[in-house]
C-alpha cells in the first residue's frame, strides 16, 4: 500500500489542518505507524501550505531548511523510528485501544519487540508512567513520567 495524506491532487495537509502543525504531526505519526509505504509530498517536512490544485504545487521553500527547523527535525525523528520498527509493522500484530475517552493507543508487536503510540485527543493531560520515549510532540516530563498534553502524543519502542 502507498499511504499519503496529501499530494499534487489535493490541498496540503497543513492547509487541511487549518495551519495547526500539531495536528499534522499527529496525522503523520499515525500514518508512519501503518502497514504499507508512508509517503509525504515535497514541502510537508518544511510546513508548506497550499490549497486545491494548482495552489498545492507551490515552490519548495528551500530557505526553511535549517538545523533548527522544528518540523524538519520532527520528520527526521519520525523517519528514524519508522525504519527501526518497519519489520514489526510489516509482520506484527496490531492493536488499537481507547485508553480513556479521546486517548488512543496504537500498538504493534512482533517477535518480542513492540512499538506503541499514545495519542491524546482529549482536553486534559494524560500521564504515562514511562521515563523515556523515542518520539514525542506536545509533552512534558515530570518525575519519570510523560505528561501528554491535549493534542500531544508519544511513541516508544520496547523489547
PDB file of C-alpha atoms in Angstrom:
ATOM      1  CA  UNK A   1       0.000   0.000   0.000  1.00  0.00           C
ATOM      2  CA  UNK A   2       1.113   3.528  -0.781  1.00  0.00           C
ATOM      3  CA  UNK A   3      -0.121   5.734   2.079  1.00  0.00           C
ATOM      4  CA  UNK A   4      -0.289   9.526   1.934  1.00  0.00           C
ATOM      5  CA  UNK A   5      -2.078  12.480   3.493  1.00  0.00           C
ATOM      6  CA  UNK A   6      -1.706  14.939   0.627  1.00  0.00           C
ATOM      7  CA  UNK A   7      -0.436  15.061  -2.953  1.00  0.00           C
ATOM      8  CA  UNK A   8      -0.293  17.173  -6.096  1.00  0.00           C
ATOM      9  CA  UNK A   9      -4.039  16.476  -6.493  1.00  0.00           C
ATOM     10  CA  UNK A  10      -5.173  17.669  -3.045  1.00  0.00           C
ATOM     11  CA  UNK A  11      -4.715  20.611  -0.769  1.00  0.00           C
ATOM     12  CA  UNK A  12      -1.707  20.282   1.505  1.00  0.00           C
ATOM     13  CA  UNK A  13      -2.158  18.591   4.879  1.00  0.00           C
ATOM     14  CA  UNK A  14      -1.194  21.756   6.789  1.00  0.00           C
ATOM     15  CA  UNK A  15      -3.955  23.625   4.964  1.00  0.00           C
ATOM     16  CA  UNK A  16      -6.440  20.822   5.710  1.00  0.00           C
ATOM     17  CA  UNK A  17      -5.391  21.083   9.381  1.00  0.00           C
ATOM     18  CA  UNK A  18      -6.103  24.833   9.261  1.00  0.00           C
ATOM     19  CA  UNK A  19      -2.460  25.639   9.975  1.00  0.00           C
ATOM     20  CA  UNK A  20      -2.275  23.505  13.127  1.00  0.00           C
ATOM     21  CA  UNK A  21       1.192  21.968  12.953  1.00  0.00           C
ATOM     22  CA  UNK A  22       0.497  19.742  15.966  1.00  0.00           C
ATOM     23  CA  UNK A  23      -2.428  18.100  14.156  1.00  0.00           C
ATOM     24  CA  UNK A  24      -0.171  17.492  11.147  1.00  0.00           C
ATOM     25  CA  UNK A  25       2.495  15.863  13.342  1.00  0.00           C
ATOM     26  CA  UNK A  26      -0.165  13.623  14.880  1.00  0.00           C
ATOM     27  CA  UNK A  27      -1.536  12.597  11.475  1.00  0.00           C
ATOM     28  CA  UNK A  28       1.958  11.920  10.115  1.00  0.00           C
ATOM     29  CA  UNK A  29       2.875   9.811  13.140  1.00  0.00           C
ATOM     30  CA  UNK A  30      -0.298   7.739  12.763  1.00  0.00           C
ATOM     31  CA  UNK A  31       0.461   7.377   9.029  1.00  0.00           C
ATOM     32  CA  UNK A  32       4.033   6.239   9.659  1.00  0.00           C
ATOM     33  CA  UNK A  33       2.804   3.566  12.073  1.00  0.00           C
ATOM     34  CA  UNK A  34       0.597   1.848   9.482  1.00  0.00           C
ATOM     35  CA  UNK A  35       1.304  -1.066   7.126  1.00  0.00           C
ATOM     36  CA  UNK A  36       2.428  -0.022   3.696  1.00  0.00           C
ATOM     37  CA  UNK A  37       4.755   2.686   2.488  1.00  0.00           C
ATOM     38  CA  UNK A  38       4.266   6.130   4.025  1.00  0.00           C
ATOM     39  CA  UNK A  39       4.779   8.974   1.589  1.00  0.00           C
ATOM     40  CA  UNK A  40       4.987  12.700   2.171  1.00  0.00           C
ATOM     41  CA  UNK A  41       4.507  15.304  -0.511  1.00  0.00           C
ATOM     42  CA  UNK A  42       7.513  17.593  -1.001  1.00  0.00           C
ATOM     43  CA  UNK A  43       7.366  20.560   1.350  1.00  0.00           C
ATOM     44  CA  UNK A  44       5.400  18.825   4.117  1.00  0.00           C
ATOM     45  CA  UNK A  45       8.666  18.431   6.017  1.00  0.00           C
ATOM     46  CA  UNK A  46       9.046  22.231   5.845  1.00  0.00           C
ATOM     47  CA  UNK A  47       5.431  23.085   6.787  1.00  0.00           C
ATOM     48  CA  UNK A  48       4.443  24.214   3.291  1.00  0.00           C
ATOM     49  CA  UNK A  49       0.809  25.267   2.902  1.00  0.00           C
ATOM     50  CA  UNK A  50      -1.344  25.244  -0.223  1.00  0.00           C
ATOM     51  CA  UNK A  51      -4.959  24.971  -1.231  1.00  0.00           C
ATOM     52  CA  UNK A  52      -6.500  22.910  -4.040  1.00  0.00           C
ATOM     53  CA  UNK A  53      -4.584  22.405  -7.287  1.00  0.00           C
ATOM     54  CA  UNK A  54      -2.681  24.377  -8.531  1.00  0.00           C
ATOM     55  CA  UNK A  55      -2.009  26.113  -5.183  1.00  0.00           C
ATOM     56  CA  UNK A  56      -0.729  22.833  -3.710  1.00  0.00           C
ATOM     57  CA  UNK A  57       2.154  22.905  -6.223  1.00  0.00           C
ATOM     58  CA  UNK A  58       3.998  25.840  -4.666  1.00  0.00           C
ATOM     59  CA  UNK A  59       7.743  26.195  -4.998  1.00  0.00           C
ATOM     60  CA  UNK A  60       9.832  24.271  -2.452  1.00  0.00           C
ATOM     61  CA  UNK A  61      10.756  26.732   0.337  1.00  0.00           C
ATOM     62  CA  UNK A  62      14.480  25.906   0.431  1.00  0.00           C
ATOM     63  CA  UNK A  63      15.134  28.887   2.701  1.00  0.00           C
ATOM     64  CA  UNK A  64      13.371  26.997   5.516  1.00  0.00           C
ATOM     65  CA  UNK A  65      15.929  24.184   5.503  1.00  0.00           C
ATOM     66  CA  UNK A  66      17.975  24.599   8.679  1.00  0.00           C
ATOM     67  CA  UNK A  67      19.121  22.644  11.701  1.00  0.00           C
ATOM     68  CA  UNK A  68      16.639  24.481  13.914  1.00  0.00           C
ATOM     69  CA  UNK A  69      13.535  23.882  11.769  1.00  0.00           C
ATOM     70  CA  UNK A  70      11.140  22.126  14.166  1.00  0.00           C
ATOM     71  CA  UNK A  71       9.077  20.363  11.501  1.00  0.00           C
ATOM     72  CA  UNK A  72      12.110  19.144   9.571  1.00  0.00           C
ATOM     73  CA  UNK A  73      13.707  17.803  12.760  1.00  0.00           C
ATOM     74  CA  UNK A  74      10.434  16.115  13.709  1.00  0.00           C
ATOM     75  CA  UNK A  75      10.256  14.382  10.315  1.00  0.00           C
ATOM     76  CA  UNK A  76      13.836  13.135  10.670  1.00  0.00           C
ATOM     77  CA  UNK A  77      12.972  11.569  14.039  1.00  0.00           C
ATOM     78  CA  UNK A  78       9.739  10.085  12.679  1.00  0.00           C
ATOM     79  CA  UNK A  79      11.547   8.507   9.723  1.00  0.00           C
ATOM     80  CA  UNK A  80      14.205   7.104  12.068  1.00  0.00           C
ATOM     81  CA  UNK A  81      11.516   5.492  14.242  1.00  0.00           C
ATOM     82  CA  UNK A  82       9.765   4.066  11.170  1.00  0.00           C
ATOM     83  CA  UNK A  83      12.997   2.498   9.945  1.00  0.00           C
ATOM     84  CA  UNK A  84      13.566   0.900  13.357  1.00  0.00           C
ATOM     85  CA  UNK A  85      10.078  -0.624  13.528  1.00  0.00           C
ATOM     86  CA  UNK A  86       9.349  -1.410   9.872  1.00  0.00           C
ATOM     87  CA  UNK A  87       9.598  -5.180  10.363  1.00  0.00           C
ATOM     88  CA  UNK A  88       7.364  -5.035  13.455  1.00  0.00           C
ATOM     89  CA  UNK A  89       4.686  -3.220  11.454  1.00  0.00           C
ATOM     90  CA  UNK A  90       5.153  -5.399   8.368  1.00  0.00           C
ATOM     91  CA  UNK A  91       4.881  -8.741  10.176  1.00  0.00           C
ATOM     92  CA  UNK A  92       3.380  -7.992  13.567  1.00  0.00           C
ATOM     93  CA  UNK A  93       0.020  -7.957  15.279  1.00  0.00           C
ATOM     94  CA  UNK A  94      -1.892  -4.714  15.568  1.00  0.00           C
ATOM     95  CA  UNK A  95      -3.981  -3.443  18.454  1.00  0.00           C
ATOM     96  CA  UNK A  96      -5.929  -0.210  18.654  1.00  0.00           C
ATOM     97  CA  UNK A  97      -7.413   0.651  22.038  1.00  0.00           C
ATOM     98  CA  UNK A  98      -9.134   3.614  23.632  1.00  0.00           C
ATOM     99  CA  UNK A  99      -7.360   4.023  26.983  1.00  0.00           C
ATOM    100  CA  UNK A 100      -9.917   6.571  28.126  1.00  0.00           C
ATOM    101  CA  UNK A 101     -12.249   8.849  26.188  1.00  0.00           C
ATOM    102  CA  UNK A 102     -10.257  10.520  23.395  1.00  0.00           C
ATOM    103  CA  UNK A 103      -6.943   8.871  24.351  1.00  0.00           C
ATOM    104  CA  UNK A 104      -5.941   6.256  21.804  1.00  0.00           C
ATOM    105  CA  UNK A 105      -3.216   3.609  21.960  1.00  0.00           C
ATOM    106  CA  UNK A 106      -1.818   2.076  18.782  1.00  0.00           C
ATOM    107  CA  UNK A 107       0.391  -0.960  19.363  1.00  0.00           C
ATOM    108  CA  UNK A 108       2.285  -3.349  17.105  1.00  0.00           C
ATOM    109  CA  UNK A 109       4.255  -6.357  18.369  1.00  0.00           C
ATOM    110  CA  UNK A 110       6.396  -8.962  16.663  1.00  0.00           C
ATOM    111  CA  UNK A 111       8.998 -11.421  17.938  1.00  0.00           C
ATOM    112  CA  UNK A 112       9.232  -9.810  21.368  1.00  0.00           C
ATOM    113  CA  UNK A 113       9.576  -6.232  20.082  1.00  0.00           C
ATOM    114  CA  UNK A 114       6.840  -3.644  20.326  1.00  0.00           C
ATOM    115  CA  UNK A 115       6.082  -0.136  19.136  1.00  0.00           C
ATOM    116  CA  UNK A 116       3.355   1.742  20.954  1.00  0.00           C
ATOM    117  CA  UNK A 117       1.996   5.215  20.392  1.00  0.00           C
ATOM    118  CA  UNK A 118      -0.404   7.056  22.679  1.00  0.00           C
ATOM    119  CA  UNK A 119      -2.382   9.918  21.147  1.00  0.00           C
ATOM    120  CA  UNK A 120      -4.139  12.352  23.486  1.00  0.00           C
ATOM    121  CA  UNK A 121      -7.071  13.973  21.705  1.00  0.00           C
ATOM    122  CA  UNK A 122      -8.814  14.859  24.963  1.00  0.00           C
ATOM    123  CA  UNK A 123      -8.999  18.274  26.623  1.00  0.00           C
ATOM    124  CA  UNK A 124      -6.983  17.048  29.627  1.00  0.00           C
ATOM    125  CA  UNK A 125      -3.391  15.964  30.184  1.00  0.00           C
ATOM    126  CA  UNK A 126      -2.740  12.229  30.059  1.00  0.00           C
ATOM    127  CA  UNK A 127       0.013  10.842  32.292  1.00  0.00           C
ATOM    128  CA  UNK A 128       2.035   7.877  31.061  1.00  0.00           C
ATOM    129  CA  UNK A 129       4.201   6.113  33.616  1.00  0.00           C
ATOM    130  CA  UNK A 130       7.298   5.977  31.443  1.00  0.00           C
ATOM    131  CA  UNK A 131      10.573   7.852  31.827  1.00  0.00           C
ATOM    132  CA  UNK A 132      11.634   7.990  28.163  1.00  0.00           C
ATOM    133  CA  UNK A 133      10.151   7.739  24.678  1.00  0.00           C
ATOM    134  CA  UNK A 134      11.504   7.561  21.130  1.00  0.00           C
ATOM    135  CA  UNK A 135       9.236  10.226  19.643  1.00  0.00           C
ATOM    136  CA  UNK A 136       7.088  12.870  21.259  1.00  0.00           C
ATOM    137  CA  UNK A 137       5.228  16.039  20.497  1.00  0.00           C
ATOM    138  CA  UNK A 138       3.418  18.393  22.831  1.00  0.00           C
ATOM    139  CA  UNK A 139       4.553  16.637  26.019  1.00  0.00           C
ATOM    140  CA  UNK A 140       6.206  17.444  29.318  1.00  0.00           C
ATOM    141  CA  UNK A 141       8.393  15.276  31.570  1.00  0.00           C
ATOM    142  CA  UNK A 142       7.685  15.139  35.290  1.00  0.00           C
ATOM    143  CA  UNK A 143       9.156  12.765  37.887  1.00  0.00           C
ATOM    144  CA  UNK A 144       9.863   9.897  35.490  1.00  0.00           C
ATOM    145  CA  UNK A 145       6.527  10.244  33.706  1.00  0.00           C
ATOM    146  CA  UNK A 146       5.408  11.562  30.357  1.00  0.00           C
ATOM    147  CA  UNK A 147       2.649  14.139  30.568  1.00  0.00           C
ATOM    148  CA  UNK A 148       0.935  14.119  27.192  1.00  0.00           C
ATOM    149  CA  UNK A 149      -0.779  17.470  26.737  1.00  0.00           C
ATOM    150  CA  UNK A 150      -4.029  17.814  24.760  1.00  0.00           C
ATOM    151  CA  UNK A 151      -3.312  17.063  21.071  1.00  0.00           C
ATOM    152  CA  UNK A 152       0.045  15.549  22.060  1.00  0.00           C
ATOM    153  CA  UNK A 153       1.438  12.068  21.558  1.00  0.00           C
ATOM    154  CA  UNK A 154       4.356   9.794  22.337  1.00  0.00           C
ATOM    155  CA  UNK A 155       5.754   6.718  20.635  1.00  0.00           C
ATOM    156  CA  UNK A 156       8.183   4.252  22.132  1.00  0.00           C
ATOM    157  CA  UNK A 157       9.878   1.001  21.222  1.00  0.00           C
ATOM    158  CA  UNK A 158      10.127  -1.831  23.761  1.00  0.00           C
ATOM    159  CA  UNK A 159      11.749  -5.254  23.819  1.00  0.00           C
TER     160      UNK A 159
END
